[in-house]
Amino acid sequence: MDIKSALLGELHVIQVAAQTNTDETTRVYGRMAGITRFLYENLPSYEMAGYVVFLLVFALSAIVYKLGFAKKLKLSQNIIIYAFLFLGCIMLTFFALFLPMIEGLIVAALILIVYKTRLWREKREEQQATNQ
């Protein structure tokens, strides 16, 4: 076996591996959740897409926490809560790859926004009724 045939044989192996990699990538994209898939397909690198998914999960989790569960706490307690929320969002980011975590957090945030605006409106109307 000469060097030229050995190099061509390696080239064929590389081409087959590239084709399998493309098939595998297509299969993985097919299993991804909607927004995550959109980000991974359209951002310039997978690393950047991973960071964007993480930031989305963290931001939406912080909004849902603030709207639904937060109480008035000291600054140091808030820092601790958000630090643990940050660490927990690392795990949620892995779930967000194949489960609709971002979509679920968006729905939760919208429901809590509607609830808070209605609650704020009712309190304002009650105050106006008691002032008159």
N, CA, C and O atoms as a MOPAC input file, in Angstrom:
PM7 MOZYME 1SCF
protein

 N      0.85300 1    -1.17700 1     0.00000 1
 C      0.00000 1     0.00000 1     0.00000 1
 C      0.89300 1     1.23200 1     0.00000 1
 O      1.75500 1     1.37800 1     0.86600 1
 N      0.69200 1     2.10100 1    -0.94900 1
 C      1.50800 1     3.30000 1    -1.00400 1
 C      0.86500 1     4.44000 1    -0.20800 1
 O     -0.24900 1     4.30500 1     0.29800 1
 N      1.55200 1     5.51600 1    -0.10800 1
 C      1.11500 1     6.65400 1     0.70600 1
 C     -0.13300 1     7.30100 1     0.11800 1
 O     -1.02500 1     7.71700 1     0.85800 1
 N     -0.20000 1     7.38700 1    -1.20700 1
 C     -1.33400 1     8.03700 1    -1.84300 1
 C     -2.63900 1     7.28800 1    -1.55000 1
 O     -3.64600 1     7.91600 1    -1.22200 1
 N     -2.63300 1     5.98500 1    -1.66100 1
 C     -3.85300 1     5.22000 1    -1.38900 1
 C     -4.20400 1     5.26500 1     0.08900 1
 O     -5.38100 1     5.27200 1     0.44900 1
 N     -3.19500 1     5.29600 1     0.94300 1
 C     -3.45400 1     5.40300 1     2.38300 1
 C     -4.11600 1     6.74100 1     2.70300 1
 O     -5.04500 1     6.79300 1     3.50800 1
 N     -3.64500 1     7.82400 1     2.08000 1
 C     -4.23500 1     9.14100 1     2.31800 1
 C     -5.65600 1     9.20500 1     1.77200 1
 O     -6.53500 1     9.78700 1     2.40800 1
 N     -5.89000 1     8.62500 1     0.62300 1
 C     -7.24500 1     8.61800 1     0.08200 1
 C     -8.17900 1     7.78600 1     0.94500 1
 O     -9.35000 1     8.13300 1     1.09400 1
 N     -7.68400 1     6.70100 1     1.51200 1
 C     -8.48700 1     5.89800 1     2.42200 1
 C     -8.87200 1     6.68300 1     3.65800 1
 O    -10.00600 1     6.58300 1     4.12800 1
 N     -7.94500 1     7.46500 1     4.19200 1
 C     -8.25000 1     8.31300 1     5.33500 1
 C     -9.25700 1     9.38200 1     4.95000 1
 O    -10.12800 1     9.73100 1     5.74600 1
 N     -9.14800 1     9.89700 1     3.75100 1
 C    -10.07900 1    10.91100 1     3.28900 1
 C    -11.50100 1    10.36000 1     3.24600 1
 O    -12.44300 1    11.04700 1     3.64100 1
 N    -11.66400 1     9.13000 1     2.77300 1
 C    -12.98300 1     8.52200 1     2.74300 1
 C    -13.53500 1     8.33700 1     4.15700 1
 O    -14.73300 1     8.50700 1     4.38500 1
 N    -12.68100 1     7.99600 1     5.08700 1
 C    -13.12300 1     7.84800 1     6.48100 1
 C    -13.59800 1     9.18900 1     7.02100 1
 O    -14.61200 1     9.25900 1     7.71600 1
 N    -12.87400 1    10.24300 1     6.70700 1
 C    -13.27100 1    11.57500 1     7.17000 1
 C    -14.60100 1    11.97700 1     6.55100 1
 O    -15.44600 1    12.54400 1     7.24400 1
 N    -14.81100 1    11.70200 1     5.27600 1
 C    -16.07100 1    12.04200 1     4.62800 1
 C    -17.23100 1    11.27000 1     5.24500 1
 O    -18.30200 1    11.84400 1     5.43900 1
 N    -17.05600 1    10.00400 1     5.55600 1
 C    -18.11100 1     9.20900 1     6.18200 1
 C    -18.40400 1     9.74100 1     7.57600 1
 O    -19.56400 1     9.81700 1     7.97900 1
 N    -17.36000 1    10.11200 1     8.31700 1
 C    -17.55300 1    10.64900 1     9.65900 1
 C    -18.29000 1    11.98100 1     9.59300 1
 O    -19.14400 1    12.25400 1    10.43600 1
 N    -17.97600 1    12.80200 1     8.61700 1
 C    -18.66300 1    14.08200 1     8.47500 1
 C    -20.13700 1    13.87400 1     8.14400 1
 O    -20.99500 1    14.59700 1     8.65100 1
 N    -20.43400 1    12.89800 1     7.30400 1
 C    -21.82200 1    12.62600 1     6.95900 1
 C    -22.58700 1    12.11800 1     8.18400 1
 O    -23.72500 1    12.52900 1     8.40700 1
 N    -21.99500 1    11.25200 1     8.96100 1
 C    -22.63700 1    10.75800 1    10.17700 1
 C    -22.84200 1    11.89900 1    11.15400 1
 O    -23.88000 1    11.97100 1    11.81200 1
 N    -21.87200 1    12.79000 1    11.25700 1
 C    -21.98400 1    13.92700 1    12.14500 1
 C    -23.14800 1    14.82000 1    11.72700 1
 O    -23.87300 1    15.32400 1    12.58400 1
 N    -23.33800 1    15.02300 1    10.43100 1
 C    -24.45100 1    15.81500 1     9.93600 1
 C    -25.77700 1    15.13800 1    10.25000 1
 O    -26.73100 1    15.80000 1    10.65800 1
 N    -25.84400 1    13.82600 1    10.06300 1
 C    -27.07400 1    13.09400 1    10.39900 1
 C    -27.36800 1    13.18200 1    11.88900 1
 O    -28.51700 1    13.34600 1    12.29700 1
 N    -26.32400 1    13.07300 1    12.69100 1
 C    -26.49700 1    13.14800 1    14.14100 1
 C    -26.94300 1    14.54500 1    14.56300 1
 O    -27.80000 1    14.69100 1    15.43500 1
 N    -26.36700 1    15.55900 1    13.95000 1
 C    -26.76100 1    16.93300 1    14.24800 1
 C    -28.22100 1    17.16500 1    13.89000 1
 O    -28.95200 1    17.80200 1    14.64900 1
 N    -28.64300 1    16.66300 1    12.75900 1
 C    -30.04000 1    16.79800 1    12.35200 1
 C    -30.96400 1    16.09800 1    13.33400 1
 O    -32.03000 1    16.61500 1    13.67000 1
 N    -30.55300 1    14.91400 1    13.79800 1
 C    -31.37400 1    14.16700 1    14.75800 1
 C    -31.46400 1    14.90700 1    16.09000 1
 O    -32.52800 1    14.94500 1    16.70700 1
 N    -30.35400 1    15.49300 1    16.53500 1
 C    -30.35400 1    16.24400 1    17.79500 1
 C    -31.21400 1    17.48800 1    17.66800 1
 O    -31.98900 1    17.79300 1    18.57500 1
 N    -31.09600 1    18.22100 1    16.55400 1
 C    -31.93300 1    19.39500 1    16.34500 1
 C    -33.41100 1    19.01700 1    16.32800 1
 O    -34.24900 1    19.78000 1    16.80800 1
 N    -33.73100 1    17.87100 1    15.79200 1
 C    -35.12000 1    17.42200 1    15.75600 1
 C    -35.70400 1    17.16400 1    17.13100 1
 O    -36.91500 1    17.27200 1    17.32000 1
 N    -34.86000 1    16.82600 1    18.09300 1
 C    -35.33200 1    16.54100 1    19.45000 1
 C    -35.33600 1    17.77600 1    20.34000 1
 O    -35.93600 1    17.74600 1    21.41500 1
 N    -34.69100 1    18.85100 1    19.93000 1
 C    -34.59100 1    20.05000 1    20.76700 1
 C    -35.92500 1    20.76600 1    20.87800 1
 O    -36.78700 1    20.66200 1    20.00500 1
 N    -36.07300 1    21.50200 1    21.98700 1
 C    -37.25700 1    22.33500 1    22.18900 1
 C    -37.19100 1    23.52900 1    21.23100 1
 O    -36.12600 1    23.84400 1    20.70200 1
 N    -38.32600 1    24.18900 1    21.01100 1
 C    -38.47000 1    25.20900 1    19.97100 1
 C    -37.50800 1    26.37200 1    20.03800 1
 O    -36.75000 1    26.59700 1    19.09500 1
 N    -37.51800 1    27.11600 1    21.12900 1
 C    -36.66900 1    28.31200 1    21.22100 1
 C    -35.20500 1    27.91300 1    21.27400 1
 O    -34.35900 1    28.56400 1    20.66100 1
 N    -34.90300 1    26.85700 1    21.99700 1
 C    -33.52100 1    26.38700 1    22.07800 1
 C    -33.01600 1    25.97800 1    20.70700 1
 O    -31.88700 1    26.30200 1    20.33900 1
 N    -33.82700 1    25.28200 1    19.96100 1
 C    -33.44000 1    24.87000 1    18.60800 1
 C    -33.19900 1    26.09400 1    17.72900 1
 O    -32.21900 1    26.15000 1    16.98600 1
 N    -34.10000 1    27.07700 1    17.81900 1
 C    -33.94200 1    28.30500 1    17.04500 1
 C    -32.61700 1    28.98100 1    17.36700 1
 O    -31.90600 1    29.41800 1    16.46300 1
 N    -32.28100 1    29.06700 1    18.65300 1
 C    -31.03000 1    29.71700 1    19.05100 1
 C    -29.81300 1    28.95100 1    18.55000 1
 O    -28.87200 1    29.55000 1    18.02700 1
 N    -29.82700 1    27.62700 1    18.70600 1
 C    -28.67900 1    26.83900 1    18.26500 1
 C    -28.52100 1    26.84500 1    16.75200 1
 O    -27.39900 1    26.73800 1    16.25400 1
 N    -29.60400 1    26.96500 1    16.01600 1
 C    -29.49700 1    26.99700 1    14.55600 1
 C    -29.06300 1    28.35700 1    14.02900 1
 O    -28.41900 1    28.42500 1    12.98200 1
 N    -29.39600 1    29.44500 1    14.72300 1
 C    -29.19200 1    30.77500 1    14.16600 1
 C    -28.04200 1    31.56800 1    14.77200 1
 O    -27.59900 1    32.54500 1    14.16900 1
 N    -27.54700 1    31.18500 1    15.93800 1
 C    -26.42200 1    31.92000 1    16.50200 1
 C    -25.11700 1    31.40900 1    15.88500 1
 O    -25.05800 1    30.26800 1    15.42600 1
 N    -24.08400 1    32.23100 1    15.87100 1
 C    -22.86200 1    31.86800 1    15.15400 1
 C    -22.11500 1    30.65800 1    15.71400 1
 O    -21.45300 1    29.95000 1    14.95600 1
 N    -22.20300 1    30.40200 1    17.01900 1
 C    -21.48000 1    29.25300 1    17.57800 1
 C    -22.35300 1    28.56000 1    18.62300 1
 O    -23.27000 1    29.15700 1    19.18700 1
 N    -22.04500 1    27.29100 1    18.86300 1
 C    -22.78200 1    26.53800 1    19.87000 1
 C    -22.50300 1    27.08200 1    21.26500 1
 O    -23.37900 1    27.06000 1    22.13000 1
 N    -21.30200 1    27.56400 1    21.48100 1
 C    -20.94900 1    28.11700 1    22.79300 1
 C    -21.79400 1    29.35100 1    23.10200 1
 O    -22.32500 1    29.48700 1    24.20400 1
 N    -21.91400 1    30.24500 1    22.12800 1
 C    -22.72600 1    31.43900 1    22.32200 1
 C    -24.18900 1    31.06900 1    22.53200 1
 O    -24.86800 1    31.66800 1    23.36600 1
 N    -24.67200 1    30.09600 1    21.78900 1
 C    -26.05300 1    29.65400 1    21.94800 1
 C    -26.28400 1    29.09000 1    23.34600 1
 O    -27.33300 1    29.32800 1    23.94400 1
 N    -25.32000 1    28.34900 1    23.87000 1
 C    -25.43900 1    27.81900 1    25.22200 1
 C    -25.52400 1    28.92100 1    26.26100 1
 O    -26.32600 1    28.84300 1    27.19100 1
 N    -24.69400 1    29.95400 1    26.10400 1
 C    -24.74200 1    31.08000 1    27.03400 1
 C    -26.07000 1    31.83300 1    26.93200 1
 O    -26.62300 1    32.25400 1    27.94800 1
 N    -26.57600 1    32.00300 1    25.72700 1
 C    -27.84700 1    32.70900 1    25.55000 1
 C    -28.99100 1    31.90300 1    26.17600 1
 O    -29.87300 1    32.47300 1    26.81800 1
 N    -28.97500 1    30.58600 1    25.99100 1
 C    -30.00500 1    29.74100 1    26.60500 1
 C    -29.92500 1    29.86100 1    28.12300 1
 O    -30.95100 1    29.98400 1    28.79100 1
 N    -28.71100 1    29.82600 1    28.66900 1
 C    -28.54600 1    29.95900 1    30.11600 1
 C    -29.05100 1    31.30400 1    30.60500 1
 O    -29.76600 1    31.36800 1    31.60500 1
 N    -28.69100 1    32.38000 1    29.91600 1
 C    -29.14400 1    33.71200 1    30.33600 1
 C    -30.66100 1    33.84700 1    30.24100 1
 O    -31.28000 1    34.47300 1    31.10200 1
 N    -31.26500 1    33.26900 1    29.20700 1
 C    -32.72500 1    33.29400 1    29.10200 1
 C    -33.38200 1    32.53400 1    30.25500 1
 O    -34.34800 1    33.01100 1    30.85100 1
 N    -32.85600 1    31.36400 1    30.55900 1
 C    -33.41200 1    30.56700 1    31.65300 1
 C    -33.26200 1    31.32700 1    32.97200 1
 O    -34.19600 1    31.37200 1    33.77200 1
 N    -32.09500 1    31.92200 1    33.20000 1
 C    -31.88100 1    32.65800 1    34.45000 1
 C    -32.77400 1    33.89000 1    34.52600 1
 O    -33.40000 1    34.13400 1    35.55800 1
 N    -32.84100 1    34.66500 1    33.45900 1
 C    -33.65600 1    35.88700 1    33.47500 1
 C    -35.13500 1    35.55700 1    33.67500 1
 O    -35.81200 1    36.20200 1    34.47600 1
 N    -35.62900 1    34.56800 1    32.95900 1
 C    -37.03900 1    34.20300 1    33.10700 1
 C    -37.32600 1    33.60300 1    34.47800 1
 O    -38.39500 1    33.83600 1    35.04100 1
 N    -36.38700 1    32.83400 1    35.02200 1
 C    -36.56900 1    32.28400 1    36.37200 1
 C    -36.58000 1    33.40600 1    37.40700 1
 O    -37.36200 1    33.36600 1    38.35700 1
 N    -35.72500 1    34.39800 1    37.22900 1
 C    -35.70000 1    35.53300 1    38.15300 1
 C    -37.00700 1    36.33500 1    38.07100 1
 O    -37.52400 1    36.78800 1    39.09200 1
 N    -37.53200 1    36.50700 1    36.86500 1
 C    -38.80500 1    37.22100 1    36.70500 1
 C    -39.93200 1    36.44500 1    37.36700 1
 O    -40.74900 1    37.02500 1    38.08300 1
 N    -39.98500 1    35.13600 1    37.13500 1
 C    -41.03600 1    34.31800 1    37.74200 1
 C    -40.91000 1    34.32900 1    39.26100 1
 O    -41.91500 1    34.41500 1    39.96700 1
 N    -39.68700 1    34.24100 1    39.76700 1
 C    -39.48800 1    34.31000 1    41.21800 1
 C    -39.96100 1    35.64600 1    41.76300 1
 O    -40.68000 1    35.68800 1    42.76200 1
 N    -39.57000 1    36.72800 1    41.12500 1
 C    -39.91700 1    38.07100 1    41.59600 1
 C    -41.42300 1    38.29600 1    41.55300 1
 O    -41.98900 1    38.86200 1    42.48800 1
 N    -42.07000 1    37.86800 1    40.49300 1
 C    -43.51100 1    38.09700 1    40.36000 1
 C    -44.33800 1    37.17500 1    41.25100 1
 O    -45.39500 1    37.58200 1    41.73300 1
 N    -43.89100 1    35.96100 1    41.47600 1
 C    -44.73900 1    35.00200 1    42.15500 1
 C    -44.37600 1    34.66900 1    43.57500 1
 O    -45.25200 1    34.32100 1    44.36600 1
 N    -43.10000 1    34.76400 1    43.92700 1
 C    -42.69500 1    34.20400 1    45.20800 1
 C    -41.88900 1    35.14100 1    46.08700 1
 O    -41.72800 1    34.86000 1    47.27400 1
 N    -41.38300 1    36.22900 1    45.56500 1
 C    -40.47600 1    37.08800 1    46.31700 1
 C    -41.20900 1    37.84300 1    47.41800 1
 O    -42.33900 1    38.30200 1    47.24800 1
 N    -40.53300 1    37.95300 1    48.53800 1
 C    -40.99600 1    38.77900 1    49.64600 1
 C    -39.95400 1    39.86300 1    49.86800 1
 O    -38.84400 1    39.78600 1    49.34000 1
 N    -40.30800 1    40.85900 1    50.64000 1
 C    -39.33900 1    41.90700 1    50.93900 1
 C    -38.30400 1    41.33800 1    51.90500 1
 O    -38.62200 1    40.95700 1    53.03100 1
 N    -37.07500 1    41.28900 1    51.44300 1
 C    -35.97100 1    40.75400 1    52.23200 1
 C    -34.82300 1    41.74600 1    52.23500 1
 O    -34.79900 1    42.70700 1    51.46600 1
 N    -33.86700 1    41.48400 1    53.12500 1
 C    -32.65900 1    42.30100 1    53.15500 1
 C    -31.85200 1    42.05500 1    51.88100 1
 O    -32.03900 1    41.05200 1    51.19200 1
 N    -30.96200 1    42.98300 1    51.58800 1
 C    -30.13700 1    42.87400 1    50.38500 1
 C    -29.27100 1    41.62100 1    50.41900 1
 O    -29.13900 1    40.93400 1    49.40600 1
 N    -28.68100 1    41.31500 1    51.56900 1
 C    -27.81600 1    40.13800 1    51.67000 1
 C    -28.61500 1    38.85200 1    51.42900 1
 O    -28.10600 1    37.91900 1    50.80700 1
 N    -29.84700 1    38.79700 1    51.90900 1
 C    -30.68200 1    37.61900 1    51.69000 1
 C    -31.06500 1    37.49100 1    50.21600 1
 O    -31.10200 1    36.38800 1    49.67100 1
 N    -31.34800 1    38.62100 1    49.57900 1
 C    -31.65100 1    38.60200 1    48.14500 1
 C    -30.44700 1    38.13700 1    47.32900 1
 O    -30.60900 1    37.39500 1    46.36000 1
 N    -29.25600 1    38.56000 1    47.70500 1
 C    -28.04900 1    38.14000 1    46.99700 1
 C    -27.87600 1    36.62700 1    47.10900 1
 O    -27.53600 1    35.96600 1    46.12800 1
 N    -28.10600 1    36.08200 1    48.29100 1
 C    -27.98900 1    34.63700 1    48.48400 1
 C    -29.03200 1    33.89400 1    47.64900 1
 O    -28.71800 1    32.88900 1    47.01100 1
 N    -30.26600 1    34.38500 1    47.65300 1
 C    -31.32900 1    33.73000 1    46.88200 1
 C    -31.01300 1    33.74500 1    45.39200 1
 O    -31.16300 1    32.72500 1    44.71900 1
 N    -30.58100 1    34.88200 1    44.87300 1
 C    -30.28300 1    34.96200 1    43.44800 1
 C    -29.02000 1    34.16900 1    43.08600 1
 O    -28.90600 1    33.67700 1    41.96300 1
 N    -28.07200 1    34.04000 1    44.02200 1
 C    -26.89200 1    33.20100 1    43.76400 1
 C    -27.30300 1    31.73700 1    43.63700 1
 O    -26.82900 1    31.03300 1    42.74500 1
 N    -28.18200 1    31.27700 1    44.52700 1
 C    -28.64800 1    29.90200 1    44.41900 1
 C    -29.55500 1    29.71000 1    43.20100 1
 O    -29.56000 1    28.64000 1    42.59200 1
 N    -30.31100 1    30.73200 1    42.85100 1
 C    -31.10500 1    30.66600 1    41.62800 1
 C    -30.19100 1    30.54900 1    40.41500 1
 O    -30.48400 1    29.80100 1    39.48100 1
 N    -29.08900 1    31.28300 1    40.42700 1
 C    -28.09900 1    31.21400 1    39.35100 1
 C    -27.53600 1    29.80400 1    39.22800 1
 O    -27.43900 1    29.26400 1    38.12600 1
 N    -27.16300 1    29.20600 1    40.36400 1
 C    -26.62700 1    27.84400 1    40.34600 1
 C    -27.67600 1    26.83500 1    39.89100 1
 O    -27.35900 1    25.90700 1    39.14700 1
 N    -28.91800 1    27.00600 1    40.32900 1
 C    -29.98400 1    26.09900 1    39.91700 1
 C    -30.29400 1    26.20200 1    38.44200 1
 O    -30.71000 1    25.22200 1    37.82300 1
 N    -30.09800 1    27.36600 1    37.87600 1
 C    -30.37700 1    27.55600 1    36.45400 1
 C    -29.36600 1    26.84200 1    35.57200 1
 O    -29.62800 1    26.60800 1    34.39200 1
 N    -28.21600 1    26.49500 1    36.13100 1
 C    -27.25500 1    25.69200 1    35.36600 1
 C    -27.88800 1    24.34100 1    35.05300 1
 O    -27.80300 1    23.86000 1    33.92300 1
 N    -28.52000 1    23.72800 1    36.05000 1
 C    -29.19600 1    22.43800 1    35.83400 1
 C    -30.40200 1    22.61600 1    34.90400 1
 O    -30.63800 1    21.78300 1    34.02900 1
 N    -31.15500 1    23.68400 1    35.09000 1
 C    -32.31000 1    23.92200 1    34.22800 1
 C    -31.89600 1    24.13900 1    32.77400 1
 O    -32.65600 1    23.82100 1    31.85900 1
 N    -30.70100 1    24.67800 1    32.55800 1
 C    -30.21600 1    24.86900 1    31.19000 1
 C    -30.02500 1    23.53300 1    30.48800 1
 O    -30.32000 1    23.41200 1    29.29900 1
 N    -29.53600 1    22.53300 1    31.20600 1
 C    -29.40500 1    21.20100 1    30.60200 1
 C    -30.78100 1    20.63200 1    30.26200 1
 O    -30.95500 1    19.98800 1    29.22700 1
 N    -31.75400 1    20.87200 1    31.13800 1
 C    -33.11200 1    20.41900 1    30.84200 1
 C    -33.69500 1    21.18900 1    29.64600 1
 O    -34.48000 1    20.63900 1    28.87400 1
 N    -33.30800 1    22.45700 1    29.50000 1
 C    -33.86400 1    23.30700 1    28.44900 1
 C    -33.44000 1    22.86900 1    27.05800 1
 O    -34.03600 1    23.30100 1    26.07100 1
 N    -32.42800 1    22.02200 1    26.95700 1
 C    -32.00600 1    21.57900 1    25.63200 1
 C    -33.06800 1    20.71700 1    24.96300 1
 O    -33.33400 1    20.87700 1    23.77200 1
 N    -33.67500 1    19.81000 1    25.71400 1
 C    -34.62500 1    18.88400 1    25.10500 1
 C    -36.03400 1    18.98100 1    25.68900 1
 O    -36.94100 1    18.29500 1    25.21700 1
 N    -36.22900 1    19.80600 1    26.69000 1
 C    -37.55900 1    20.04200 1    27.25400 1
 C    -37.91600 1    21.50800 1    27.05000 1
 O    -37.01900 1    22.34900 1    26.99300 1
 N    -39.18000 1    21.83300 1    26.94100 1
 C    -39.57200 1    23.23500 1    26.69300 1
 C    -39.52300 1    24.09300 1    27.96200 1
 O    -40.54500 1    24.63000 1    28.39000 1
 N    -38.35500 1    24.22000 1    28.55300 1
 C    -38.19300 1    24.99900 1    29.78300 1
 C    -38.40600 1    26.49000 1    29.52500 1
 O    -39.11800 1    27.15400 1    30.27800 1
 N    -37.80500 1    27.00900 1    28.48400 1
 C    -37.92200 1    28.44100 1    28.20300 1
 C    -39.36900 1    28.79600 1    27.89700 1
 O    -39.87500 1    29.81300 1    28.37000 1
 N    -40.03200 1    27.96400 1    27.10900 1
 C    -41.42800 1    28.21200 1    26.78200 1
 C    -42.29700 1    28.16800 1    28.04200 1
 O    -43.19400 1    28.99400 1    28.20900 1
 N    -42.02800 1    27.20600 1    28.92400 1
 C    -42.78500 1    27.10800 1    30.17200 1
 C    -42.56200 1    28.30600 1    31.07200 1
 O    -43.49900 1    28.79400 1    31.70200 1
 N    -41.33000 1    28.78400 1    31.13800 1
 C    -41.04700 1    29.96800 1    31.94600 1
 C    -41.70400 1    31.21500 1    31.35900 1
 O    -42.14100 1    32.09300 1    32.10300 1
 N    -41.77600 1    31.29700 1    30.04500 1
 C    -42.46200 1    32.43400 1    29.41600 1
 C    -43.95200 1    32.40800 1    29.76300 1
 O    -44.53200 1    33.43900 1    30.10300 1
 N    -44.56400 1    31.23500 1    29.67800 1
 C    -45.99100 1    31.11200 1    30.02000 1
 C    -46.21800 1    31.44500 1    31.48600 1
 O    -47.16700 1    32.15300 1    31.82000 1
 N    -45.35500 1    30.94100 1    32.36400 1
 C    -45.49500 1    31.24300 1    33.79500 1
 C    -45.35400 1    32.74000 1    34.05200 1
 O    -46.11100 1    33.30900 1    34.83800 1
 N    -44.40100 1    33.37100 1    33.39900 1
 C    -44.21200 1    34.81400 1    33.57200 1
 C    -45.42600 1    35.59000 1    33.06500 1
 O    -45.85800 1    36.54400 1    33.71100 1
 N    -45.97600 1    35.19800 1    31.92700 1
 C    -47.15800 1    35.89300 1    31.40400 1
 C    -48.35600 1    35.73900 1    32.33000 1
 O    -49.08500 1    36.70300 1    32.56600 1
 N    -48.56700 1    34.54400 1    32.85400 1
 C    -49.68300 1    34.32100 1    33.78300 1
 C    -49.49700 1    35.16500 1    35.03200 1
 O    -50.45000 1    35.77900 1    35.51000 1
 N    -48.28600 1    35.20400 1    35.56600 1
 C    -48.04100 1    36.00600 1    36.76700 1
 C    -48.14400 1    37.49700 1    36.48800 1
 O    -48.56700 1    38.25400 1    37.36200 1
 N    -47.77200 1    37.93200 1    35.30300 1
 C    -47.92600 1    39.34400 1    34.94800 1
 C    -49.40200 1    39.71400 1    34.90200 1
 O    -49.79600 1    40.75700 1    35.42400 1
 N    -50.21800 1    38.87100 1    34.28300 1
 C    -51.65700 1    39.13600 1    34.23200 1
 C    -52.24300 1    39.15000 1    35.63800 1
 O    -53.06100 1    40.01300 1    35.95700 1
 N    -51.83800 1    38.21100 1    36.47600 1
 C    -52.33700 1    38.14100 1    37.84200 1
 C    -51.94600 1    39.38900 1    38.63100 1
 O    -52.78300 1    39.96700 1    39.32500 1
 N    -50.70400 1    39.80400 1    38.53400 1
 C    -50.23100 1    40.97800 1    39.27800 1
 C    -50.91000 1    42.26300 1    38.79400 1
 O    -51.23600 1    43.12600 1    39.61000 1
 N    -51.12700 1    42.40500 1    37.48500 1
 C    -51.79900 1    43.61300 1    37.00200 1
 C    -53.25100 1    43.65400 1    37.46100 1
 O    -53.75400 1    44.71800 1    37.82200 1
 N    -53.92900 1    42.51200 1    37.45000 1
 C    -55.30500 1    42.48600 1    37.95700 1
 C    -55.34500 1    42.78200 1    39.44900 1
 O    -56.22200 1    43.51600 1    39.90500 1
 N    -54.42600 1    42.23500 1    40.20700 1
 C    -54.35900 1    42.49400 1    41.64700 1
 C    -54.07400 1    43.96100 1    41.91200 1
 O    -54.68400 1    44.56200 1    42.79700 1
 N    -53.14900 1    44.54600 1    41.15400 1
 C    -52.82500 1    45.95700 1    41.31700 1
 C    -54.02800 1    46.82500 1    40.96800 1
 O    -54.31000 1    47.80500 1    41.65800 1
 N    -54.74400 1    46.46500 1    39.88900 1
 C    -55.91700 1    47.22900 1    39.46800 1
 C    -57.03100 1    47.14700 1    40.52000 1
 O    -57.67600 1    48.15500 1    40.80800 1
 N    -57.26400 1    45.96700 1    41.09400 1
 C    -58.29300 1    45.82400 1    42.12700 1
 C    -57.94600 1    46.62200 1    43.37400 1
 O    -58.82600 1    47.25500 1    43.95700 1
 N    -56.69300 1    46.60700 1    43.79500 1
 C    -56.28600 1    47.39500 1    44.95900 1
 C    -56.45800 1    48.88200 1    44.70800 1
 O    -56.89100 1    49.62100 1    45.59200 1
 N    -56.11700 1    49.32500 1    43.49100 1
 C    -56.26600 1    50.73200 1    43.14900 1
 C    -57.73800 1    51.13200 1    43.15300 1
 O    -58.07900 1    52.21100 1    43.63600 1
 N    -58.61300 1    50.28500 1    42.62600 1
 C    -60.04200 1    50.57900 1    42.61300 1
 C    -60.61600 1    50.59600 1    44.03200 1
 O    -61.47700 1    51.42100 1    44.33900 1
 N    -60.14900 1    49.69900 1    44.89500 1
 C    -60.60300 1    49.69400 1    46.28500 1
 C    -60.17800 1    50.95500 1    47.01200 1
 O    -60.95400 1    51.50900 1    47.79000 1
 N    -58.96000 1    51.41600 1    46.77100 1
 C    -58.50200 1    52.64000 1    47.39100 1
 C    -59.31200 1    53.84700 1    46.90700 1
 O    -59.63200 1    54.74100 1    47.69100 1
 N    -59.63700 1    53.86500 1    45.62200 1
 C    -60.45200 1    54.95100 1    45.09800 1
 C    -61.84500 1    54.91500 1    45.68100 1
 O    -62.42900 1    55.96500 1    45.94900 1
 N    -62.39600 1    53.71800 1    45.88600 1
 C    -63.74000 1    53.59100 1    46.45700 1
 C    -63.74600 1    54.02300 1    47.92400 1
 O    -64.71500 1    54.63700 1    48.37100 1
 N    -62.70900 1    53.72300 1    48.66900 1
 C    -62.67200 1    54.11900 1    50.08200 1
 C    -62.36200 1    55.60100 1    50.22800 1
 O    -62.76700 1    56.20100 1    51.22400 1
 N    -61.67100 1    56.20900 1    49.29200 1
 C    -61.35400 1    57.64400 1    49.34300 1
 C    -62.56700 1    58.50600 1    48.98000 1
 O    -62.62900 1    59.67700 1    49.35500 1
 N    -63.51700 1    57.94200 1    48.26200 1
 C    -64.66700 1    58.75700 1    47.82900 1
 C    -65.75600 1    58.71800 1    48.81600 1
 O    -66.79600 1    59.34500 1    48.61300 1

